[in-house]
Amino acid sequence: MGTSYFLIVLFFVQYIRKTLGTKETHPHWDQILIYSRFTAIFLMCGPWVFDYDAAFGWFWHIFMLAFVGVIYTRYEFKSVRSLMMSVIPLIVIGVLGDVTSLVSKSFYDNYNEYFDMFKVFAIIWVVAMWYQNRRQQKQLAAERLQRLEEEKQNQLMQARKAELEVLVAERTNEITRQKEELVIALDHLKTTQGQLVQSEKMASLGELTAGIAHEIQNPLNFVNNFAEVNTELIQELKEEQEKGDPDHELVEEILRDLADNMEKMVYHGKRADSIVKGMLMHSRTGTGEKESVDVNALADEYMRLAYHGLRAKDKSFNATLEKDFDPEVIVARVMPQDFGRVLLNIFNNAFYAVSQRARQEGEEYRPTVWLSSKLENGTVEIRIKDNGTGIPDEVRAKIFEPFYTTKPTGQGTGLGLSLSYDIIHNGHGGRLEVESEQGSHTLFIVRIPVN
């Protein structure tokens, strides 16, 4: 048993001194460990010198208990406590063996081999615990190195952070200055944008006004003509009544003509009134609220207004208007002013395209603009097609961009289709698409949900 104790003490002293570095960290305990090693050597050699094997066996037990107890209780050696505890089973077995030998030598001799087996298991347990402790120490060492490396990295990061804070402060000042400049530029841009949009609306209003002036002339002519006829009929009625014996059949006929003419005057008066209301609705700023509108009637109205607007500028211009509306009345919730601007802009472009082609090809060409509507799956689809000059492929990709126009200077701002695209997509949740073939036709498709 003394040999096992001796080897354990020598090995543990060396292991503890090396693992914990007691020579540098705890010199006092390092000296005690060295003395413990000398004590173990003395106890190992004592039986050979003094010939007291039994007494030295008990000295060994006391020494091992003191050795384990001191190291286990000291805070400085807390990392090897589990290693010290692994020796306790070996000490307990040794003490039990010696006590049994003293009390009953015959019993000890009969079961000595079991005590030896338990000692072997205890020693294996010590070795296993030492191996486990060694792994833990390596893991702790690795963790310490990792922490040192992390601390080093943290120091580098702190230094870098300080540099970055200086750079960020400088950059922030620069960005603040640039922001102030951009705010000023944005204010100017918004002012300019508002002026351009207003200019586009006024241009659209001017075209609409020209169409309305031409369109309203027809019902006014009817009203004036019927008013003159009624004046003549009233004069004839007075003359007939002044006769002593009036012709009652003639009087009734005159009265019927007067009633018919008045109905026609009322009809054409309401027609003129609706045109004026449409002009006022188009000219005023929209409230952004949607209203239920007869889409077919609205599209038909703006098609004629756009046509007569161009005719007001060019008396020689004529075109065929083809309409194919859905047989059912299509009522959709739209913003009338904005939606009307979209239709008017597309019709103006269509009539402009056919007028340009008419100038190029002469009398053999027949300018035509088609308007059709269809209601399908809760979506209104309006198609506006012309057989004008068409749009080249490279131009078609840009026509919805702000300020892009193919018209000569002074005839277009380049905002019409851009605003139309925004009104349909953002204002009505719909789609505005274009299909075209140069020299053949152009088709605009407007799709909006009914509700």
Short mmCIF file of C-alpha atoms in Angstrom, two decimals:
data_model
loop_
_atom_site.label_atom_id
_atom_site.label_comp_id
_atom_site.label_asym_id
_atom_site.label_seq_id
_atom_site.Cartn_x
_atom_site.Cartn_y
_atom_site.Cartn_z
CA MET A 1 0.00 0.00 0.00
CA GLY A 2 2.91 2.32 0.80
CA THR A 3 4.22 1.99 -2.77
CA SER A 4 0.85 3.09 -4.19
CA TYR A 5 0.74 6.05 -1.82
CA PHE A 6 4.33 6.97 -2.65
CA LEU A 7 3.75 6.94 -6.40
CA ILE A 8 0.52 8.91 -6.03
CA VAL A 9 2.16 11.61 -3.89
CA LEU A 10 5.17 11.98 -6.19
CA PHE A 11 3.00 12.14 -9.29
CA PHE A 12 0.35 14.43 -7.79
CA VAL A 13 2.93 16.87 -6.38
CA GLN A 14 4.63 17.16 -9.75
CA TYR A 15 1.28 17.41 -11.58
CA ILE A 16 -0.09 20.11 -9.23
CA ARG A 17 3.10 22.19 -9.37
CA LYS A 18 3.20 22.05 -13.16
CA THR A 19 -0.52 22.53 -13.76
CA LEU A 20 -1.08 25.37 -11.32
CA GLY A 21 2.37 26.91 -11.60
CA THR A 22 2.71 27.16 -7.83
CA LYS A 23 6.36 28.15 -8.05
CA GLU A 24 5.35 31.52 -9.51
CA THR A 25 1.78 31.93 -8.24
CA HIS A 26 1.98 30.41 -4.73
CA PRO A 27 5.62 29.97 -3.63
CA HIS A 28 4.61 29.16 -0.02
CA TRP A 29 2.46 26.22 -1.08
CA ASP A 30 5.08 25.19 -3.58
CA GLN A 31 7.52 24.70 -0.68
CA ILE A 32 4.92 22.67 1.25
CA LEU A 33 4.43 20.43 -1.80
CA ILE A 34 8.19 19.86 -2.00
CA TYR A 35 8.24 18.98 1.71
CA SER A 36 5.34 16.58 1.11
CA ARG A 37 7.43 14.84 -1.52
CA PHE A 38 10.37 14.52 0.89
CA THR A 39 8.00 13.19 3.56
CA ALA A 40 6.74 10.55 1.13
CA ILE A 41 10.32 9.53 0.37
CA PHE A 42 11.03 9.26 4.10
CA LEU A 43 7.92 7.13 4.72
CA MET A 44 8.86 4.91 1.76
CA CYS A 45 12.38 4.34 3.04
CA GLY A 46 11.50 4.22 6.77
CA PRO A 47 10.51 0.52 6.98
CA TRP A 48 13.87 -0.52 5.50
CA VAL A 49 15.72 1.55 8.07
CA PHE A 50 13.60 1.08 11.20
CA ASP A 51 11.91 -2.25 10.41
CA TYR A 52 8.45 -1.10 11.55
CA ASP A 53 6.22 -1.95 8.59
CA ALA A 54 2.90 -1.83 10.50
CA ALA A 55 3.61 1.53 12.12
CA PHE A 56 4.71 3.13 8.86
CA GLY A 57 1.54 1.82 7.25
CA TRP A 58 -0.51 3.89 9.69
CA PHE A 59 1.82 6.85 9.15
CA TRP A 60 1.06 6.56 5.47
CA HIS A 61 -2.70 6.67 6.11
CA ILE A 62 -2.41 9.73 8.34
CA PHE A 63 -0.07 11.47 5.91
CA MET A 64 -2.38 10.80 2.90
CA LEU A 65 -5.43 12.04 4.79
CA ALA A 66 -3.57 15.19 5.77
CA PHE A 67 -2.19 15.63 2.23
CA VAL A 68 -5.65 15.23 0.63
CA GLY A 69 -7.43 17.27 3.30
CA VAL A 70 -5.10 20.25 3.10
CA ILE A 71 -5.13 20.45 -0.69
CA TYR A 72 -8.91 19.91 -0.88
CA THR A 73 -9.73 22.64 1.63
CA ARG A 74 -7.44 25.33 0.15
CA TYR A 75 -9.03 27.72 -2.36
CA GLU A 76 -5.77 27.89 -4.31
CA PHE A 77 -6.16 24.21 -5.27
CA LYS A 78 -9.88 24.20 -6.12
CA SER A 79 -9.21 23.06 -9.70
CA VAL A 80 -7.70 19.75 -8.44
CA ARG A 81 -10.25 18.99 -5.72
CA SER A 82 -11.86 16.23 -7.74
CA LEU A 83 -8.42 14.70 -8.21
CA MET A 84 -7.82 14.70 -4.45
CA MET A 85 -11.23 13.14 -3.80
CA SER A 86 -10.32 10.24 -6.09
CA VAL A 87 -7.70 9.10 -3.53
CA ILE A 88 -10.27 8.75 -0.71
CA PRO A 89 -11.52 5.27 -1.84
CA LEU A 90 -7.91 3.98 -1.87
CA ILE A 91 -7.27 5.38 1.63
CA VAL A 92 -10.55 3.92 2.94
CA ILE A 93 -9.72 0.48 1.53
CA GLY A 94 -6.20 0.68 3.00
CA VAL A 95 -7.49 1.67 6.45
CA LEU A 96 -10.17 -1.06 6.40
CA GLY A 97 -7.56 -3.63 5.39
CA ASP A 98 -5.20 -2.68 8.22
CA VAL A 99 -8.03 -2.52 10.79
CA THR A 100 -9.31 -5.95 9.67
CA SER A 101 -5.76 -7.33 9.90
CA LEU A 102 -5.46 -6.10 13.47
CA VAL A 103 -8.88 -7.33 14.58
CA SER A 104 -8.97 -10.70 12.80
CA LYS A 105 -5.82 -11.82 11.07
CA SER A 106 -7.43 -15.06 9.86
CA PHE A 107 -10.38 -13.21 8.29
CA TYR A 108 -8.01 -10.81 6.58
CA ASP A 109 -5.92 -13.68 5.21
CA ASN A 110 -9.04 -15.42 3.86
CA TYR A 111 -10.30 -12.29 2.09
CA ASN A 112 -7.01 -10.62 1.31
CA GLU A 113 -7.41 -11.13 -2.38
CA TYR A 114 -10.67 -9.13 -2.29
CA PHE A 115 -8.92 -6.27 -0.52
CA ASP A 116 -6.23 -6.37 -3.20
CA MET A 117 -8.88 -6.33 -5.93
CA PHE A 118 -10.57 -3.31 -4.37
CA LYS A 119 -7.19 -1.58 -4.17
CA VAL A 120 -6.68 -2.21 -7.88
CA PHE A 121 -10.10 -0.74 -8.64
CA ALA A 122 -9.31 2.25 -6.40
CA ILE A 123 -6.03 2.84 -8.21
CA ILE A 124 -7.82 2.57 -11.58
CA TRP A 125 -10.32 5.11 -10.26
CA VAL A 126 -7.46 7.46 -9.32
CA VAL A 127 -5.95 7.09 -12.79
CA ALA A 128 -9.33 7.69 -14.43
CA MET A 129 -9.96 10.79 -12.33
CA TRP A 130 -6.49 12.05 -13.10
CA TYR A 131 -7.17 11.59 -16.81
CA GLN A 132 -10.52 13.42 -16.49
CA ASN A 133 -8.90 16.24 -14.51
CA ARG A 134 -6.16 16.51 -17.11
CA ARG A 135 -8.75 16.89 -19.85
CA GLN A 136 -10.53 19.53 -17.83
CA GLN A 137 -7.27 21.40 -17.26
CA LYS A 138 -6.54 21.34 -20.98
CA GLN A 139 -10.04 22.60 -21.68
CA LEU A 140 -9.64 25.37 -19.09
CA ALA A 141 -6.27 26.28 -20.57
CA ALA A 142 -7.82 26.45 -24.01
CA GLU A 143 -10.63 28.62 -22.67
CA ARG A 144 -8.10 30.91 -20.97
CA LEU A 145 -6.22 31.27 -24.23
CA GLN A 146 -9.48 31.98 -26.01
CA ARG A 147 -10.40 34.60 -23.42
CA LEU A 148 -6.98 36.20 -23.76
CA GLU A 149 -7.40 36.24 -27.50
CA GLU A 150 -10.88 37.70 -27.15
CA GLU A 151 -9.57 40.36 -24.79
CA LYS A 152 -6.87 41.17 -27.28
CA GLN A 153 -9.45 41.37 -30.05
CA ASN A 154 -11.67 43.53 -27.84
CA GLN A 155 -8.80 45.91 -27.24
CA LEU A 156 -8.17 46.11 -30.97
CA MET A 157 -11.88 46.61 -31.55
CA GLN A 158 -12.03 49.36 -28.96
CA ALA A 159 -9.15 51.12 -30.64
CA ARG A 160 -10.79 50.66 -34.02
CA LYS A 161 -14.11 51.81 -32.57
CA ALA A 162 -12.54 55.01 -31.34
CA GLU A 163 -11.11 55.63 -34.83
CA LEU A 164 -14.47 54.87 -36.41
CA GLU A 165 -16.27 57.19 -34.03
CA VAL A 166 -14.04 60.01 -35.16
CA LEU A 167 -14.65 59.10 -38.80
CA VAL A 168 -18.39 58.78 -38.18
CA ALA A 169 -18.50 62.17 -36.50
CA GLU A 170 -16.73 63.73 -39.48
CA ARG A 171 -18.98 61.88 -41.92
CA THR A 172 -22.08 62.86 -39.94
CA ASN A 173 -21.14 66.51 -40.16
CA GLU A 174 -20.62 66.14 -43.88
CA ILE A 175 -23.92 64.30 -44.35
CA THR A 176 -25.73 66.92 -42.27
CA ARG A 177 -24.34 69.63 -44.51
CA GLN A 178 -25.30 67.67 -47.64
CA LYS A 179 -28.76 67.04 -46.19
CA GLU A 180 -29.30 70.76 -45.67
CA GLU A 181 -28.23 71.37 -49.27
CA LEU A 182 -30.54 68.59 -50.50
CA VAL A 183 -33.47 69.96 -48.49
CA ILE A 184 -33.00 73.32 -50.17
CA ALA A 185 -32.69 71.65 -53.58
CA LEU A 186 -35.77 69.50 -52.85
CA ASP A 187 -37.81 72.58 -51.99
CA HIS A 188 -36.81 74.13 -55.30
CA LEU A 189 -37.58 70.86 -57.08
CA LYS A 190 -41.02 70.58 -55.48
CA THR A 191 -41.81 74.14 -56.48
CA THR A 192 -40.68 73.48 -60.05
CA GLN A 193 -42.56 70.18 -60.12
CA GLY A 194 -45.74 71.84 -58.92
CA GLN A 195 -45.37 74.48 -61.63
CA LEU A 196 -44.82 71.82 -64.30
CA VAL A 197 -47.79 69.73 -63.17
CA GLN A 198 -49.97 72.83 -63.09
CA SER A 199 -48.69 73.72 -66.56
CA GLU A 200 -49.63 70.26 -67.80
CA LYS A 201 -53.10 70.57 -66.25
CA MET A 202 -53.58 74.00 -67.81
CA ALA A 203 -52.48 72.63 -71.19
CA SER A 204 -54.96 69.79 -70.78
CA LEU A 205 -57.63 72.28 -69.75
CA GLY A 206 -56.87 74.40 -72.80
CA GLU A 207 -57.33 71.44 -75.12
CA LEU A 208 -60.53 70.50 -73.33
CA THR A 209 -61.83 74.05 -73.54
CA ALA A 210 -61.24 74.12 -77.30
CA GLY A 211 -63.15 70.86 -77.68
CA ILE A 212 -65.96 72.08 -75.45
CA ALA A 213 -66.25 75.35 -77.35
CA HIS A 214 -66.62 73.43 -80.59
CA GLU A 215 -68.87 70.77 -79.07
CA ILE A 216 -71.15 73.22 -77.26
CA GLN A 217 -71.73 75.12 -80.48
CA ASN A 218 -74.03 72.39 -81.82
CA PRO A 219 -76.63 72.39 -79.01
CA LEU A 220 -76.48 76.20 -78.85
CA ASN A 221 -77.20 76.37 -82.61
CA PHE A 222 -80.15 74.05 -82.10
CA VAL A 223 -81.46 76.17 -79.22
CA ASN A 224 -81.05 79.38 -81.23
CA ASN A 225 -82.72 77.90 -84.34
CA PHE A 226 -85.67 76.48 -82.42
CA ALA A 227 -85.99 79.76 -80.52
CA GLU A 228 -86.30 81.64 -83.85
CA VAL A 229 -88.84 79.12 -85.15
CA ASN A 230 -90.86 79.42 -81.94
CA THR A 231 -90.84 83.19 -82.26
CA GLU A 232 -92.35 82.90 -85.76
CA LEU A 233 -94.90 80.32 -84.54
CA ILE A 234 -95.94 82.56 -81.64
CA GLN A 235 -96.40 85.45 -84.07
CA GLU A 236 -98.59 83.26 -86.32
CA LEU A 237 -100.58 82.16 -83.25
CA LYS A 238 -101.23 85.81 -82.25
CA GLU A 239 -102.35 86.70 -85.77
CA GLU A 240 -104.71 83.72 -85.88
CA GLN A 241 -106.21 84.57 -82.48
CA GLU A 242 -106.84 88.18 -83.57
CA LYS A 243 -109.14 86.96 -86.35
CA GLY A 244 -112.78 86.92 -85.60
CA ASP A 245 -113.10 83.26 -86.50
CA PRO A 246 -109.70 81.53 -85.78
CA ASP A 247 -108.83 78.18 -87.33
CA HIS A 248 -108.76 75.90 -84.31
CA GLU A 249 -106.96 73.12 -86.16
CA LEU A 250 -104.17 75.52 -87.13
CA VAL A 251 -103.94 76.81 -83.56
CA GLU A 252 -103.59 73.26 -82.22
CA GLU A 253 -100.96 72.47 -84.85
CA ILE A 254 -98.95 75.57 -83.89
CA LEU A 255 -99.18 74.67 -80.20
CA ARG A 256 -97.98 71.11 -80.94
CA ASP A 257 -95.02 72.51 -82.90
CA LEU A 258 -94.24 74.88 -80.06
CA ALA A 259 -94.30 72.01 -77.52
CA ASP A 260 -92.06 69.83 -79.72
CA ASN A 261 -89.60 72.65 -80.25
CA MET A 262 -89.51 73.43 -76.54
CA GLU A 263 -88.72 69.81 -75.75
CA LYS A 264 -85.87 69.90 -78.24
CA MET A 265 -84.62 73.17 -76.78
CA VAL A 266 -84.70 71.68 -73.26
CA TYR A 267 -82.84 68.61 -74.52
CA HIS A 268 -80.10 70.62 -76.21
CA GLY A 269 -79.97 73.05 -73.28
CA LYS A 270 -79.31 70.16 -70.89
CA ARG A 271 -76.75 68.87 -73.34
CA ALA A 272 -74.92 72.20 -73.25
CA ASP A 273 -75.28 72.29 -69.47
CA SER A 274 -73.68 68.86 -69.09
CA ILE A 275 -70.79 69.91 -71.31
CA VAL A 276 -70.19 73.01 -69.19
CA LYS A 277 -70.38 70.96 -65.99
CA GLY A 278 -67.87 68.53 -67.44
CA MET A 279 -65.51 71.40 -68.20
CA LEU A 280 -65.87 72.76 -64.67
CA MET A 281 -65.37 69.31 -63.17
CA HIS A 282 -62.23 68.81 -65.21
CA SER A 283 -60.79 72.22 -64.41
CA ARG A 284 -61.22 72.19 -60.64
CA THR A 285 -58.85 70.40 -58.29
CA GLY A 286 -60.02 66.87 -57.44
CA THR A 287 -60.99 66.00 -53.89
CA GLY A 288 -59.47 62.55 -54.18
CA GLU A 289 -62.86 60.96 -53.43
CA LYS A 290 -64.24 58.35 -55.78
CA GLU A 291 -67.71 58.57 -57.28
CA SER A 292 -69.90 56.12 -59.18
CA VAL A 293 -69.62 57.04 -62.87
CA ASP A 294 -71.01 55.62 -66.12
CA VAL A 295 -67.70 54.70 -67.75
CA ASN A 296 -69.14 54.37 -71.26
CA ALA A 297 -70.74 57.83 -71.14
CA LEU A 298 -67.59 59.37 -69.68
CA ALA A 299 -65.32 57.82 -72.33
CA ASP A 300 -67.70 58.81 -75.14
CA GLU A 301 -67.84 62.38 -73.83
CA TYR A 302 -64.08 62.82 -73.72
CA MET A 303 -63.59 61.15 -77.10
CA ARG A 304 -65.84 63.74 -78.77
CA LEU A 305 -64.32 66.61 -76.80
CA ALA A 306 -60.79 65.60 -77.80
CA TYR A 307 -61.87 65.25 -81.44
CA HIS A 308 -63.55 68.64 -81.56
CA GLY A 309 -60.62 70.16 -79.71
CA LEU A 310 -58.28 69.17 -82.53
CA ARG A 311 -60.81 70.28 -85.14
CA ALA A 312 -60.93 73.68 -83.46
CA LYS A 313 -57.20 74.01 -84.21
CA ASP A 314 -57.33 72.41 -87.67
CA LYS A 315 -60.61 72.92 -89.53
CA SER A 316 -59.50 70.55 -92.31
CA PHE A 317 -59.03 67.59 -89.98
CA ASN A 318 -61.62 64.81 -90.02
CA ALA A 319 -61.56 61.34 -88.54
CA THR A 320 -63.86 58.36 -88.16
CA LEU A 321 -64.89 57.52 -84.61
CA GLU A 322 -65.70 53.85 -84.04
CA LYS A 323 -67.33 52.78 -80.75
CA ASP A 324 -68.00 49.33 -79.38
CA PHE A 325 -69.29 49.55 -75.81
CA ASP A 326 -70.27 46.70 -73.53
CA PRO A 327 -74.05 46.27 -73.91
CA GLU A 328 -74.50 46.61 -70.16
CA VAL A 329 -74.13 49.93 -68.39
CA ILE A 330 -70.70 49.92 -66.72
CA VAL A 331 -70.69 51.85 -63.46
CA ALA A 332 -67.33 52.12 -61.69
CA ARG A 333 -66.09 54.10 -58.73
CA VAL A 334 -63.44 56.52 -60.00
CA MET A 335 -62.14 60.01 -59.36
CA PRO A 336 -63.92 61.69 -62.30
CA GLN A 337 -61.53 64.61 -62.74
CA ASP A 338 -58.39 62.49 -62.69
CA PHE A 339 -59.86 59.65 -64.74
CA GLY A 340 -61.18 62.15 -67.28
CA ARG A 341 -57.68 63.64 -67.62
CA VAL A 342 -56.31 60.18 -68.42
CA LEU A 343 -58.90 59.55 -71.14
CA LEU A 344 -58.50 63.05 -72.60
CA ASN A 345 -54.71 62.67 -72.74
CA ILE A 346 -54.92 59.31 -74.53
CA PHE A 347 -57.54 60.58 -77.00
CA ASN A 348 -55.45 63.71 -77.70
CA ASN A 349 -52.44 61.52 -78.46
CA ALA A 350 -54.56 59.28 -80.70
CA PHE A 351 -56.00 62.16 -82.75
CA TYR A 352 -52.57 63.79 -82.93
CA ALA A 353 -51.10 60.54 -84.32
CA VAL A 354 -53.76 60.11 -87.01
CA SER A 355 -53.52 63.80 -87.98
CA GLN A 356 -49.75 63.46 -88.43
CA ARG A 357 -50.18 60.38 -90.62
CA ALA A 358 -52.93 62.14 -92.61
CA ARG A 359 -50.46 64.93 -93.43
CA GLN A 360 -47.93 62.33 -94.61
CA GLU A 361 -50.20 60.10 -96.74
CA GLY A 362 -52.83 62.52 -98.00
CA GLU A 363 -56.39 61.69 -99.09
CA GLU A 364 -55.79 57.95 -99.55
CA TYR A 365 -55.48 57.53 -95.78
CA ARG A 366 -58.59 57.28 -93.59
CA PRO A 367 -57.91 58.46 -90.01
CA THR A 368 -59.79 56.28 -87.52
CA VAL A 369 -59.94 56.08 -83.72
CA TRP A 370 -61.61 53.12 -82.02
CA LEU A 371 -63.10 53.11 -78.53
CA SER A 372 -64.32 49.93 -76.85
CA SER A 373 -65.23 48.88 -73.32
CA LYS A 374 -65.71 45.54 -71.62
CA LEU A 375 -66.63 44.42 -68.10
CA GLU A 376 -65.04 41.17 -67.00
CA ASN A 377 -64.46 39.66 -63.54
CA GLY A 378 -65.12 42.94 -61.76
CA THR A 379 -62.64 44.86 -63.95
CA VAL A 380 -63.42 47.54 -66.53
CA GLU A 381 -61.26 47.39 -69.64
CA ILE A 382 -61.20 50.43 -71.95
CA ARG A 383 -59.34 50.12 -75.27
CA ILE A 384 -58.41 53.21 -77.29
CA LYS A 385 -56.84 52.40 -80.65
CA ASP A 386 -55.76 54.56 -83.55
CA ASN A 387 -54.31 53.82 -87.00
CA GLY A 388 -51.82 56.65 -86.72
CA THR A 389 -48.05 56.81 -86.97
CA GLY A 390 -47.41 54.21 -84.22
CA ILE A 391 -44.65 54.22 -81.64
CA PRO A 392 -41.12 52.86 -82.27
CA ASP A 393 -39.89 50.14 -79.86
CA GLU A 394 -37.15 52.31 -78.38
CA VAL A 395 -39.68 55.09 -77.68
CA ARG A 396 -42.42 52.83 -76.30
CA ALA A 397 -40.20 51.84 -73.33
CA LYS A 398 -39.94 55.51 -72.27
CA ILE A 399 -43.37 57.02 -72.90
CA PHE A 400 -44.43 56.74 -69.24
CA GLU A 401 -41.29 58.51 -68.02
CA PRO A 402 -41.74 62.10 -66.80
CA PHE A 403 -40.80 64.85 -69.29
CA TYR A 404 -40.33 62.41 -72.19
CA THR A 405 -42.20 63.49 -75.33
CA THR A 406 -41.89 62.96 -79.07
CA LYS A 407 -43.96 66.05 -79.91
CA PRO A 408 -42.26 69.21 -81.21
CA THR A 409 -41.25 71.90 -78.73
CA GLY A 410 -44.28 73.77 -77.43
CA GLN A 411 -46.77 70.98 -78.23
CA GLY A 412 -46.12 68.70 -75.25
CA THR A 413 -44.57 68.78 -71.78
CA GLY A 414 -43.87 65.06 -71.47
CA LEU A 415 -45.94 64.84 -68.28
CA GLY A 416 -49.28 63.71 -69.72
CA LEU A 417 -48.70 59.95 -69.91
CA SER A 418 -46.56 60.01 -66.78
CA LEU A 419 -49.40 61.55 -64.77
CA SER A 420 -51.89 59.22 -66.44
CA TYR A 421 -49.83 56.20 -65.46
CA ASP A 422 -49.66 57.42 -61.86
CA ILE A 423 -53.42 58.14 -61.73
CA ILE A 424 -54.36 54.67 -63.01
CA HIS A 425 -51.79 52.62 -61.08
CA ASN A 426 -51.66 54.52 -57.78
CA GLY A 427 -54.94 56.40 -57.72
CA HIS A 428 -57.23 53.63 -59.01
CA GLY A 429 -55.27 50.43 -58.40
CA GLY A 430 -55.42 49.58 -62.11
CA ARG A 431 -53.09 49.12 -65.06
CA LEU A 432 -52.22 51.25 -68.08
CA GLU A 433 -50.59 49.38 -70.97
CA VAL A 434 -49.64 50.23 -74.54
CA GLU A 435 -49.20 48.14 -77.67
CA SER A 436 -47.98 49.65 -80.91
CA GLU A 437 -46.46 49.00 -84.32
CA GLN A 438 -44.65 51.82 -86.07
CA GLY A 439 -46.51 53.07 -89.11
CA SER A 440 -49.57 50.93 -88.33
CA HIS A 441 -51.40 51.50 -85.06
CA THR A 442 -51.25 52.25 -81.32
CA LEU A 443 -53.47 50.66 -78.67
CA PHE A 444 -53.81 51.93 -75.09
CA ILE A 445 -55.49 49.57 -72.61
CA VAL A 446 -56.87 50.96 -69.34
CA ARG A 447 -57.96 48.43 -66.71
CA ILE A 448 -59.46 49.47 -63.37
CA PRO A 449 -61.48 47.58 -60.74
CA VAL A 450 -65.19 48.43 -60.64
CA ASN A 451 -65.08 49.00 -56.86
#
